[in-house]
Each structure stands twice: as C-alpha cells, then as structure tokens.
CSV table of C-alpha atoms and ligand atoms in Angstrom, one decimal:
chain,number,residue,atom,x,y,z
A,1,MET,CA,103.7,39.5,89.9
A,2,LEU,CA,104.8,35.9,90.4
A,3,ILE,CA,102.2,33.2,90.5
A,4,LEU,CA,103.5,29.9,92.0
A,5,ILE,CA,101.5,26.8,90.9
A,6,SER,CA,102.5,24.5,93.8
A,7,ASP,CA,100.2,21.4,93.2
A,8,SER,CA,98.6,19.6,90.2
A,9,PHE,CA,96.2,21.7,88.1
A,10,ASP,CA,95.0,21.3,84.5
A,11,PRO,CA,98.0,21.6,82.1
A,12,SER,CA,96.3,24.5,80.3
A,13,LEU,CA,96.3,26.7,83.4
A,14,PRO,CA,99.9,28.1,83.2
A,15,GLY,CA,99.2,29.4,79.7
A,16,ARG,CA,95.9,30.9,80.8
A,17,LEU,CA,97.6,32.8,83.7
A,18,GLU,CA,100.5,34.2,81.7
A,19,PRO,CA,98.6,37.5,80.9
A,20,PHE,CA,98.5,38.2,84.7
A,21,GLY,CA,102.2,37.8,85.4
A,22,GLU,CA,105.1,35.3,85.6
A,23,VAL,CA,104.0,31.8,86.2
A,24,THR,CA,106.3,29.2,87.9
A,25,HIS,CA,106.2,25.6,89.3
A,26,ASP,CA,109.5,26.2,91.1
A,27,LYS,CA,108.5,25.8,94.8
A,28,ASN,CA,111.9,27.3,95.8
A,29,ARG,CA,110.6,30.6,94.6
A,30,VAL,CA,107.8,30.8,97.2
A,31,GLY,CA,109.6,33.8,98.8
A,32,GLU,CA,108.9,35.9,95.6
A,33,ALA,CA,105.3,34.7,95.0
A,34,THR,CA,102.3,37.1,95.3
A,35,VAL,CA,99.9,34.3,94.5
A,36,VAL,CA,100.2,30.6,95.4
A,37,LEU,CA,97.9,27.9,93.9
A,38,ILE,CA,97.5,24.8,95.9
A,39,ARG,CA,95.4,21.7,96.1
A,40,SER,CA,95.6,19.2,99.0
A,41,LYS,CA,99.4,18.4,98.9
A,42,THR,CA,101.0,21.7,99.8
A,43,LYS,CA,100.7,22.5,103.5
A,44,CYS,CA,100.5,26.3,104.1
A,45,ASP,CA,101.4,26.2,107.8
A,46,ARG,CA,103.1,29.0,109.8
A,47,ALA,CA,106.6,28.1,108.5
A,48,TYR,CA,105.4,28.1,104.9
A,49,LEU,CA,103.7,31.5,105.3
A,50,ASP,CA,106.8,32.9,107.0
A,51,ALA,CA,108.9,31.8,104.0
A,52,ALA,CA,106.5,33.8,101.7
A,53,PRO,CA,106.8,37.5,102.7
A,54,ASN,CA,105.3,38.8,99.4
A,55,LEU,CA,102.3,36.5,99.5
A,56,LYS,CA,98.9,38.1,99.2
A,57,LEU,CA,96.6,35.4,97.9
A,58,ILE,CA,96.3,31.6,98.3
A,59,ILE,CA,93.9,29.8,96.0
A,60,ARG,CA,93.1,26.3,97.0
A,61,GLY,CA,91.7,24.4,94.0
A,62,GLY,CA,89.1,22.2,95.7
A,63,VAL,CA,87.1,22.1,98.9
A,64,GLY,CA,88.8,21.5,102.3
A,65,LEU,CA,91.0,24.3,103.7
A,66,ASP,CA,92.4,22.1,106.5
A,67,ASN,CA,95.9,22.3,104.8
A,68,VAL,CA,96.1,26.1,105.4
A,69,ASP,CA,96.7,27.8,108.8
A,70,LEU,CA,93.8,30.2,108.2
A,71,GLU,CA,94.2,32.2,111.4
A,72,TYR,CA,97.9,32.9,110.7
A,73,ALA,CA,97.2,33.7,107.1
A,74,LYS,CA,94.6,36.2,108.2
A,75,ALA,CA,97.0,37.8,110.7
A,76,ARG,CA,99.6,38.1,107.9
A,77,GLY,CA,97.0,39.7,105.6
A,78,VAL,CA,97.0,36.8,103.1
A,79,THR,CA,93.6,36.2,101.5
A,80,VAL,CA,92.7,32.5,101.3
A,81,THR,CA,90.0,31.3,98.9
A,82,ASN,CA,88.9,28.0,97.4
A,83,THR,CA,86.7,26.6,94.6
A,84,PRO,CA,84.1,24.6,96.7
A,85,GLN,CA,81.4,24.4,94.0
A,86,ALA,CA,83.6,22.8,91.3
A,87,SER,CA,84.3,19.3,92.7
A,88,SER,CA,80.9,18.0,93.9
A,89,VAL,CA,80.1,15.9,90.8
A,90,ALA,CA,83.6,14.4,90.6
A,91,VAL,CA,83.7,13.3,94.2
A,92,ALA,CA,80.1,12.1,94.1
A,93,GLU,CA,80.8,9.9,91.1
A,94,LEU,CA,83.8,8.4,93.0
A,95,ALA,CA,81.6,7.7,96.0
A,96,MET,CA,79.1,5.8,93.8
A,97,ALA,CA,82.0,3.9,92.1
A,98,LEU,CA,83.3,2.8,95.6
A,99,MET,CA,79.8,1.8,96.7
A,100,LEU,CA,79.3,-0.2,93.5
A,101,ALA,CA,82.8,-1.8,93.7
A,102,ALA,CA,82.1,-2.8,97.3
A,103,CYS,CA,78.7,-4.5,96.7
A,104,SER,CA,79.8,-6.1,93.4
A,105,HIS,CA,83.2,-7.3,94.6
A,106,VAL,CA,84.9,-5.7,91.6
A,107,VAL,CA,88.4,-5.6,93.2
A,108,GLU,CA,88.3,-9.1,94.6
A,109,GLY,CA,87.0,-10.5,91.2
A,110,HIS,CA,89.7,-8.6,89.3
A,111,ASN,CA,92.5,-9.7,91.7
A,112,GLY,CA,91.3,-13.3,91.6
A,113,LEU,CA,91.5,-13.4,87.8
A,114,LYS,CA,95.0,-11.8,87.9
A,115,ARG,CA,96.0,-14.7,90.2
A,116,GLY,CA,94.4,-17.2,87.9
A,117,GLU,CA,91.4,-17.8,90.2
A,118,TRP,CA,87.8,-18.0,89.0
A,119,LEU,CA,85.9,-16.7,92.0
A,120,LYS,CA,82.4,-16.9,90.5
A,121,LYS,CA,81.0,-19.1,93.3
A,122,GLN,CA,82.7,-17.3,96.2
A,123,LEU,CA,81.8,-13.7,95.2
A,124,LYS,CA,78.1,-13.2,96.2
A,125,ARG,CA,77.0,-9.8,94.9
A,126,THR,CA,74.4,-7.6,96.5
A,127,GLU,CA,72.5,-4.7,95.0
A,128,LEU,CA,72.1,-1.1,95.9
A,129,PHE,CA,68.4,-1.3,94.9
A,130,GLN,CA,66.1,-0.9,98.0
A,131,LYS,CA,69.0,-0.5,100.4
A,132,THR,CA,69.3,2.5,102.8
A,133,LEU,CA,72.1,4.9,102.3
A,134,GLY,CA,73.0,7.1,105.3
A,135,LEU,CA,74.8,10.4,104.4
A,136,VAL,CA,77.0,11.7,107.2
A,137,GLY,CA,77.1,15.4,106.3
A,138,ALA,CA,74.4,16.8,103.9
A,139,GLY,CA,76.4,19.4,102.0
A,140,ARG,CA,77.2,19.8,98.3
A,141,ILE,CA,78.9,16.4,97.7
A,142,ALA,CA,76.5,14.5,99.8
A,143,THR,CA,73.6,16.0,97.9
A,144,GLU,CA,75.1,14.9,94.6
A,145,VAL,CA,75.6,11.4,96.0
A,146,GLY,CA,72.0,11.3,97.4
A,147,ARG,CA,70.7,12.3,93.9
A,148,ARG,CA,72.6,9.4,92.2
A,149,ALA,CA,71.7,6.9,95.0
A,150,ALA,CA,68.0,7.7,94.6
A,151,ALA,CA,68.3,6.9,90.8
A,152,PHE,CA,69.6,3.5,91.9
A,153,GLY,CA,66.4,3.0,94.0
A,154,MET,CA,68.1,3.5,97.4
A,155,THR,CA,66.3,5.1,100.4
A,156,VAL,CA,68.4,8.1,101.3
A,157,ILE,CA,68.7,9.5,104.8
A,158,ALA,CA,71.1,12.1,106.2
A,159,TYR,CA,72.6,13.4,109.5
A,160,ASP,CA,74.0,16.9,109.6
A,161,PRO,CA,73.7,19.0,112.8
A,162,TYR,CA,73.9,22.2,110.7
A,163,VAL,CA,71.4,21.4,108.0
A,164,SER,CA,67.6,21.1,108.7
A,165,SER,CA,66.4,19.9,105.3
A,166,SER,CA,67.6,18.3,102.1
A,167,ASP,CA,66.3,18.0,98.6
A,168,VAL,CA,67.5,14.4,98.3
A,169,ALA,CA,67.5,12.9,101.8
A,170,THR,CA,65.3,12.6,104.9
A,171,MET,CA,67.1,14.2,107.8
A,172,THR,CA,67.5,12.2,111.0
A,173,SER,CA,69.5,11.8,114.1
A,174,LEU,CA,73.0,10.2,114.0
A,175,ASP,CA,71.8,7.2,116.1
A,176,ASP,CA,68.9,6.6,113.9
A,177,LEU,CA,71.0,6.9,110.8
A,178,LEU,CA,73.6,4.4,112.1
A,179,ALA,CA,70.9,2.0,113.1
A,180,ARG,CA,69.1,2.0,109.7
A,181,SER,CA,71.9,2.4,107.1
A,182,ASP,CA,73.1,-0.5,104.9
A,183,TYR,CA,75.6,2.0,103.4
A,184,LEU,CA,77.2,5.0,105.0
A,185,SER,CA,78.8,7.7,102.9
A,186,LEU,CA,81.0,10.2,104.8
A,187,HIS,CA,81.0,13.8,103.6
A,188,THR,CA,82.0,15.9,106.6
A,189,PRO,CA,84.9,18.4,106.6
A,190,LEU,CA,87.8,17.9,109.0
A,191,THR,CA,87.0,19.9,112.1
A,192,ASP,CA,87.6,19.5,115.8
A,193,GLU,CA,84.2,18.0,116.0
A,194,THR,CA,84.6,15.5,113.2
A,195,ARG,CA,88.2,14.4,113.8
A,196,GLY,CA,88.0,10.7,114.8
A,197,MET,CA,84.2,10.9,114.7
A,198,VAL,CA,83.9,7.4,113.2
A,199,ASN,CA,85.4,5.6,116.2
A,200,GLN,CA,84.6,2.4,118.1
A,201,GLU,CA,81.4,3.8,119.7
A,202,PHE,CA,80.2,5.1,116.3
A,203,LEU,CA,80.9,1.8,114.6
A,204,ALA,CA,79.2,-0.2,117.4
A,205,LYS,CA,75.9,1.6,116.6
A,206,THR,CA,76.0,0.7,112.9
A,207,LYS,CA,74.2,-2.3,111.3
A,208,SER,CA,76.2,-5.5,111.1
A,209,GLY,CA,77.4,-5.9,107.5
A,210,VAL,CA,77.4,-2.1,106.9
A,211,ILE,CA,79.5,-0.8,103.9
A,212,ILE,CA,81.2,2.4,104.7
A,213,VAL,CA,82.5,4.8,101.9
A,214,ASN,CA,84.7,7.7,102.7
A,215,THR,CA,85.4,10.4,100.2
A,216,GLY,CA,85.5,13.1,102.9
A,217,ARG,CA,88.6,13.2,105.1
A,218,GLY,CA,90.7,10.3,106.4
A,219,LYS,CA,91.2,11.9,109.8
A,220,CYS,CA,87.4,11.7,110.5
A,221,VAL,CA,87.9,8.0,110.9
A,222,ASP,CA,89.8,6.2,113.7
A,223,GLU,CA,91.5,3.7,111.3
A,224,ASN,CA,92.4,1.3,114.1
A,225,ALA,CA,88.8,1.0,115.2
A,226,MET,CA,87.8,0.6,111.5
A,227,ALA,CA,90.4,-2.2,111.0
A,228,SER,CA,89.1,-4.0,114.2
A,229,ALA,CA,85.5,-3.8,112.9
A,230,LEU,CA,86.6,-5.2,109.5
A,231,GLU,CA,88.6,-8.0,111.2
A,232,ASN,CA,85.6,-9.0,113.4
A,233,GLY,CA,83.3,-8.9,110.4
A,234,HIS,CA,81.0,-6.2,111.7
A,235,VAL,CA,81.9,-3.8,108.8
A,236,ALA,CA,81.5,-5.7,105.4
A,237,CYS,CA,83.7,-3.2,103.5
A,238,TYR,CA,85.5,0.1,104.0
A,239,ALA,CA,86.0,1.8,100.7
A,240,THR,CA,88.0,5.0,101.0
A,241,ASP,CA,89.7,7.7,99.0
A,242,VAL,CA,91.2,9.5,102.0
A,243,TYR,CA,93.7,8.6,104.8
A,244,THR,CA,95.2,10.0,107.9
A,245,SER,CA,98.1,11.0,105.6
A,246,ASP,CA,98.6,11.0,101.9
A,247,PRO,CA,99.8,8.3,101.1
A,248,PRO,CA,98.9,6.2,104.2
A,249,PRO,CA,102.0,5.3,106.2
A,250,ASP,CA,103.5,1.8,105.8
A,251,ASP,CA,102.1,0.7,109.1
A,252,SER,CA,98.5,1.9,108.4
A,253,PRO,CA,96.1,-0.7,109.7
A,254,LEU,CA,94.1,-0.3,106.4
A,255,LEU,CA,96.9,-1.8,104.4
A,256,THR,CA,96.4,-5.2,106.2
A,257,ALA,CA,92.8,-5.2,107.2
A,258,PRO,CA,90.4,-7.3,105.1
A,259,ARG,CA,87.8,-6.0,102.7
A,260,VAL,CA,89.3,-2.5,102.3
A,261,ILE,CA,89.1,-0.8,98.9
A,262,MET,CA,91.4,2.1,98.4
A,263,THR,CA,91.9,4.9,95.9
A,264,PRO,CA,94.8,7.4,96.1
A,265,HIS,CA,92.8,10.6,97.0
A,266,ILE,CA,91.5,11.1,93.4
A,267,GLY,CA,88.0,12.2,94.3
A,268,ALA,CA,88.5,15.7,92.8
A,269,SER,CA,90.9,14.6,90.1
A,270,SER,CA,88.6,14.2,87.1
A,271,LYS,CA,89.7,15.9,83.9
A,272,GLU,CA,86.5,17.9,83.8
A,273,ASN,CA,86.8,19.1,87.4
A,274,LEU,CA,90.4,20.3,86.9
A,275,LEU,CA,89.1,22.3,83.9
A,276,ARG,CA,86.3,23.8,86.1
A,277,ILE,CA,88.8,24.6,88.9
A,278,GLY,CA,91.1,26.3,86.3
A,279,ASP,CA,88.2,28.5,85.1
A,280,ILE,CA,87.5,29.6,88.6
A,281,VAL,CA,91.2,30.2,89.4
A,282,VAL,CA,91.5,32.5,86.3
A,283,GLU,CA,88.5,34.5,87.4
A,284,LYS,CA,89.7,34.8,91.0
A,285,ILE,CA,93.1,36.1,89.9
A,286,ARG,CA,91.5,38.5,87.5
A,287,ALA,CA,89.3,39.8,90.3
A,288,PHE,CA,92.3,40.1,92.6
A,289,ILE,CA,94.2,42.2,90.1
A,290,GLU,CA,91.3,44.4,89.3
A,291,ALA,CA,90.4,45.0,93.0
B,1,LIG,P1,80.0,21.2,102.3
B,1,LIG,O1,80.5,22.2,103.2
B,1,LIG,O2,79.0,21.5,101.2
B,1,LIG,O3,79.4,20.0,103.2
B,1,LIG,C1,79.9,19.5,104.4
B,1,LIG,C2,78.7,19.3,105.3
B,1,LIG,O4,79.2,18.7,106.5
B,1,LIG,C3,78.0,20.6,105.8
B,1,LIG,O5,76.6,20.6,105.4
B,1,LIG,C4,78.2,20.6,107.3
B,1,LIG,O6,77.1,21.1,108.0
B,1,LIG,C5,78.4,19.1,107.6
B,1,LIG,N1,79.0,18.9,108.9
B,1,LIG,C6,79.9,19.6,109.5
B,1,LIG,N2,80.2,19.0,110.7
B,1,LIG,C7,79.4,17.9,110.8
B,1,LIG,C8,79.2,16.9,111.8
B,1,LIG,N3,79.9,16.9,112.9
B,1,LIG,N4,78.4,15.9,111.5
B,1,LIG,C9,77.7,15.8,110.3
B,1,LIG,N5,77.8,16.8,109.4
B,1,LIG,C10,78.7,17.8,109.6
B,1,LIG,O7,81.3,20.5,101.7
B,1,LIG,P2,81.4,19.5,100.4
B,1,LIG,O8,81.7,20.3,99.2
B,1,LIG,O9,80.2,18.6,100.4
B,1,LIG,O10,82.7,18.7,100.8
B,1,LIG,C11,82.7,17.8,102.0
B,1,LIG,C12,84.1,17.4,102.3
B,1,LIG,O11,84.5,16.5,101.3
B,1,LIG,C13,85.2,18.5,102.3
B,1,LIG,O12,85.2,19.2,103.5
B,1,LIG,C14,86.4,17.7,102.1
B,1,LIG,O13,86.9,17.3,103.3
B,1,LIG,C15,86.0,16.4,101.3
B,1,LIG,N6,86.4,16.4,99.9
B,1,LIG,C16,87.1,15.3,99.5
B,1,LIG,C17,87.6,15.3,98.2
B,1,LIG,C18,88.3,14.1,97.7
B,1,LIG,O14,89.2,14.2,96.8
B,1,LIG,N7,88.1,12.9,98.2
B,1,LIG,C19,87.4,16.3,97.3
B,1,LIG,C20,86.6,17.4,97.7
B,1,LIG,C21,86.2,17.4,99.0
C-alpha cells in the first residue's frame, strides 16, 4: 500500500506510518497511492481523482473539506475523512492574537519602529475588556474563541442558524449581532450559503469602527466590499488569516486597503496541532487497514 503525504504534516508522521506501507511525498506517484494525506493546499477535484485510480482513502488533516470534490469522491468509492476536533484551540488562539493585535496596533507600532518612527502619540490603543464580541458561526472554534474572550471580560454573543444554544455565548439574530458587536469573529465553513456572506449589505449593518477577524474562510468575505469599508473608515480593522486564494493574488484589494492585518493561513499550523493531527491520522489509517 502506498501512502502519499501531499501537504505539510508533522515531520514525525512518515516514520509513524511506515509500519502500514510505503510512504512517499512524491506527488507524481498519486496514480499508485491507496491513501492520500492532504491539508488545505492539495485540491482533490475531479481531475485529481481521475489521476488516482487506486485511491481508497483521503484524509484531510484539519477541518474544512471544501478542497475535495466530495460527490465525485463518493461516486468513485473513495472515503474522505478529516480531523475536525484537532484544530480548535490552535485557530482560536490565532483569532485572539489577531483581535489583540488589532486593538493594540501591534503591527503599526512594529512597522513604525522598523522605519525609525516612534508612533507613541499616534497609536491610541483600545481594550477588549467590556466590549461585545459577535461570533458568526457557533461551532467548535467559535466556542473556544468565546471561552477566551469571556476571560478577557468581553460580552460574547453569537449567530448560527443551525445552533440554538451555546455554553459561551448568548445566541441572537444576525441583524442584532451586527448592530451590537464591537468585534466580529468569523467561523463559518465555506458553503453556498456563506460564500460572500460578508458583503456590502452585511457590512452596512455593522457598528461604525467594528474590528473584524476572519479565521474561517476567505471566500465568505467579499474582499472588494471589505476594502471599501476600510477605505471609508466604517471598518476599523480587518484581521485575516484566510483569502479568496492562498496566497492572495497580486491584485487583491486587501494588499492595498488600510488597516488590514494578514497572516498566511497559519490558524491550524501550531506545532501542537500538527502532532494532534498526526495522532488521529495514524489511528484512521490503522482502522482503515483493519476494516
Ligand atoms: P464547526 O462545524 O464546528 O462550526 C461551524 C459552524 O458554522 C457550525 O456551527 C455551523 O452551524 C455554522 N454555520 C454554517 N452556516 C452558517 C451560516 N450561514 N451562518 C452562521 N453560521 C453558520 O467548524 P469549526 O471546527 O468551528 O471550523 C469552522 C471553520 O473554520 C471551518 O469550516 C474552516 O473553514 C475554518 N478553519 C480555518 C482554519 C485556519 O487555518 N484559519 C483552520 C481550521 C478551520
């Protein structure tokens, strides 16, 4: 059995998988692979699946499965599975880091010093304490963010049409959430319903001066509408880990809009999370072989 490791995993994983079969990183051998391990980079579309006649199992280390053609995989008899429980803490900590970086002007202060500018008077910080955080989506990651935000003294509210109660947030309607939130943190999967959800109409309902953090999916945001709202000052900061494509194209409006903080899709990339993902991958391959 050939196991193809197509994206980045913990360096210990190949050694741990050797008892199960041959392990390769050579993407040209996809045609021989029985198991393919991916994260968000590899796109398992129809052409990819057609090039992999021996494929039986795709394991996506991480949460979203929007980079796999699930319907075609099913039709081809390929099992697709992921490790959704592993990444919540890692992504939630990045969402908190982005929120704190936004209200404390960490990036502007740092860049100023690098340019030889002492921006002490210009950079007026604000606190998370006693502010309202609106979670869009109330799933695993949002719950971890809500828990941490509560420890900072924030009031946490959430909108999720598929969740009626939350341990960490008061559920409310989308309009109420947008009207009340000083911070919005986006945690929805990419679906037909959420694609472009954060558009001009959505942004118009938010508070002036809102800080928006996105560790969900880039395509849930209309980046042109976001850039306009940053340029006209309505949105105080857009802090994002995710883009319409990885990396964002050279003409992405986010690269030139003011007060954007960007990280290169590293929400799930903590060392600890990669180890957790590795543990789950090993167990899933063991179960696949024993089935
Ligand atoms: P989850 O399934 O536990 O939570 C997602 C929540 O979104 C669910 O409760 C669902 O009901 C809700 N939802 C669906 N449609 C909605 C809508 N239209 N409006 C509001 N809520 C809606 O998933 P999770 O583990 O919390 O992950 C959330 C997302 O985070 C993933 O789908 C993925 O896109 C993203 N993610 C990003 C990174 C990163 O590296 N930045 C890493 C992992 C996951």
